[in-house]
Coordinates of C-alpha atoms in Angstrom, one line a residue:
G1 CA 8.3 7.6 9.7
A2 CA 10.2 9.3 6.8
I3 CA 11.6 7.2 4.0
G4 CA 15.3 7.0 4.8
V5 CA 17.8 8.6 2.5
G6 CA 21.2 7.4 3.8
A7 CA 24.1 7.1 1.4
G8 CA 25.4 3.8 0.2
T9 CA 23.1 0.8 0.6
R10 CA 19.4 1.4 0.3
P11 CA 17.8 1.8 3.7
R12 CA 14.9 -0.4 4.7
L13 CA 11.5 1.2 4.0
P14 CA 9.6 2.1 7.1
R15 CA 6.6 0.0 8.2
G16 CA 3.6 0.9 6.1
A17 CA 5.6 2.1 3.1
V18 CA 5.0 0.6 -0.3
E19 CA 7.7 0.3 -3.0
R20 CA 7.7 -0.9 -6.6
R21 CA 10.5 -1.0 -9.2
L22 CA 10.7 -0.9 -12.9
F23 CA 13.4 -0.9 -15.6
V24 CA 13.2 2.0 -18.1
D25 CA 15.2 1.8 -21.3
A26 CA 16.3 5.4 -21.1
S27 CA 19.1 7.2 -19.3
P28 CA 18.5 8.7 -15.8
D29 CA 18.6 12.2 -17.3
V30 CA 15.7 11.3 -19.7
V31 CA 13.7 9.7 -16.9
W32 CA 14.2 12.7 -14.7
V33 CA 12.8 15.0 -17.4
A34 CA 9.9 12.7 -17.9
L35 CA 9.2 12.5 -14.2
H36 CA 8.8 16.3 -14.0
D37 CA 6.8 16.7 -17.3
P38 CA 3.3 17.9 -16.3
G39 CA 1.9 16.1 -19.3
C40 CA 3.1 12.7 -18.1
R41 CA 0.3 10.5 -16.9
I42 CA 2.2 9.9 -13.7
W43 CA 0.7 13.2 -12.5
R44 CA -2.8 12.8 -14.0
D45 CA -3.7 9.2 -12.9
V46 CA -3.0 9.4 -9.2
P47 CA -5.5 10.5 -6.6
L48 CA -3.4 13.7 -6.2
L49 CA -4.8 16.7 -7.9
L50 CA -1.9 19.2 -8.2
D51 CA -2.1 22.9 -8.5
P52 CA 0.3 24.3 -11.1
A53 CA 4.0 24.2 -10.1
G54 CA 5.9 27.4 -9.5
P55 CA 9.2 28.2 -11.3
D56 CA 11.2 26.8 -8.5
W57 CA 9.7 23.3 -8.6
P58 CA 11.2 20.6 -8.2
A59 CA 14.1 22.3 -6.4
A60 CA 14.5 21.3 -2.7
G61 CA 12.4 23.5 -0.5
A62 CA 9.8 24.3 -3.2
R63 CA 6.2 23.9 -2.3
R64 CA 2.9 23.4 -4.1
H65 CA -0.6 22.8 -3.1
A66 CA -2.6 19.7 -3.9
R67 CA -5.8 17.9 -3.1
F68 CA -5.4 14.2 -2.2
R69 CA -8.3 11.9 -2.9
L70 CA -8.6 9.1 -0.5
G71 CA -11.7 7.0 -1.1
P72 CA -14.6 9.4 -1.0
V73 CA -12.7 12.1 0.9
V74 CA -10.6 14.9 -0.6
I75 CA -7.9 16.3 1.7
G76 CA -6.1 19.5 1.1
T77 CA -2.3 19.0 1.3
T78 CA 1.0 20.8 0.6
L79 CA 3.8 19.0 -1.2
E80 CA 7.3 20.1 -0.4
S81 CA 10.3 19.0 -2.4
L82 CA 12.6 17.6 0.3
E83 CA 15.4 16.4 -2.0
A84 CA 15.9 17.0 -5.7
R85 CA 19.0 15.4 -7.1
P86 CA 18.7 15.5 -10.9
A87 CA 18.8 12.1 -12.5
R88 CA 19.2 10.4 -9.1
R89 CA 16.6 11.1 -6.4
F90 CA 13.4 13.1 -5.9
R91 CA 11.8 13.1 -2.5
V92 CA 8.5 14.9 -1.7
G93 CA 6.9 15.4 1.6
I94 CA 3.1 15.3 1.8
G95 CA 1.6 17.4 4.6
G96 CA -1.8 18.5 5.7
R97 CA -4.0 18.8 8.7
D98 CA -5.3 15.2 8.4
I99 CA -2.5 13.4 6.5
R100 CA 1.3 13.3 6.2
G101 CA 3.5 11.1 4.1
E102 CA 6.3 11.0 1.6
R103 CA 7.0 10.0 -2.0
L104 CA 10.4 8.9 -3.2
W105 CA 11.7 8.2 -6.7
E106 CA 15.2 6.8 -7.0
L107 CA 16.9 6.5 -10.4
T108 CA 19.8 4.2 -10.7
P109 CA 21.8 3.6 -14.0
A110 CA 21.5 -0.1 -15.0
S111 CA 22.2 -2.0 -18.2
G112 CA 22.1 1.1 -20.4
G113 CA 18.9 2.3 -18.9
T114 CA 17.5 3.2 -15.5
R115 CA 16.1 1.2 -12.6
V116 CA 13.4 3.3 -11.1
A117 CA 12.2 2.6 -7.5
G118 CA 9.1 4.5 -6.5
S119 CA 7.8 4.4 -2.9
V120 CA 5.0 6.0 -0.9
L121 CA 4.3 6.3 2.8
L122 CA 1.0 7.7 4.0
E123 CA -0.2 8.2 7.6
G124 CA -3.5 9.6 8.8
R125 CA -3.5 12.1 11.6
S126 CA -7.2 11.8 12.4
R127 CA -9.1 8.7 13.2
L128 CA -11.1 8.9 9.9
V129 CA -8.1 9.4 7.7
R130 CA -6.2 6.6 9.5
A131 CA -9.1 4.3 8.7
L132 CA -9.2 5.5 5.0
V133 CA -5.4 5.0 4.7
R134 CA -5.7 1.5 6.1
L135 CA -8.6 0.7 3.7
D136 CA -6.7 2.1 0.7
R137 CA -3.4 0.5 1.4
G138 CA -4.1 -2.4 -0.9
G139 CA -4.6 0.1 -3.8
I140 CA -1.3 1.8 -3.3
G141 CA 0.9 -0.9 -5.0
P142 CA -1.2 -1.1 -8.2
R143 CA -1.2 2.8 -8.4
L144 CA 2.6 2.8 -8.0
E145 CA 2.9 0.2 -10.8
A146 CA 0.6 2.3 -13.0
E147 CA 2.7 5.4 -12.3
L148 CA 5.9 3.7 -13.1
A149 CA 4.4 2.3 -16.3
A150 CA 3.3 5.8 -17.3
L151 CA 6.8 7.1 -16.6
K152 CA 8.3 4.3 -18.8
E153 CA 5.8 5.2 -21.5
K154 CA 6.8 8.8 -21.4
A155 CA 10.6 8.3 -21.1
E156 CA 11.4 5.5 -23.5
P157 CA 10.2 7.3 -26.7
A158 CA 12.2 10.4 -25.7
A159 CA 15.5 8.5 -25.2
P160 CA 18.1 9.1 -27.9
R161 CA 18.8 5.9 -29.9
P162 CA 22.1 5.0 -31.5
S163 CA 21.9 5.1 -35.3

């Protein structure tokens, strides 16, 4: 169940995926830079503890290790950049022995700013992790909303303003 990336109209999200949208008063280029800024709260407030990125991150094919906190359990994972289209789309695969999933950020120019759609799909591979994912599903939406708010907080002050 990967999150579809067809051209043209937005594909439907797969069953179990959660999506939230937010308008950011900054260009897609500025939002892209903020999304990949390691100082942005989007990377500090989620239950994903990232190892430092290599010089090739976020290029497609780049990988980095992380620990995913799901309730009381911490699961080792690998993140792989599946698609990195600057100022347009960033798609990351999440893989580990007990969990797999995908994160997707889509940036669309709108009304002088950017409409950001963030989505996440998580699936447990073991009985325990499937149960934890089911229990945690209600918390995914609020975390996505907090991540998008952090991205907005980082991007908007960095946007150039006409004088």
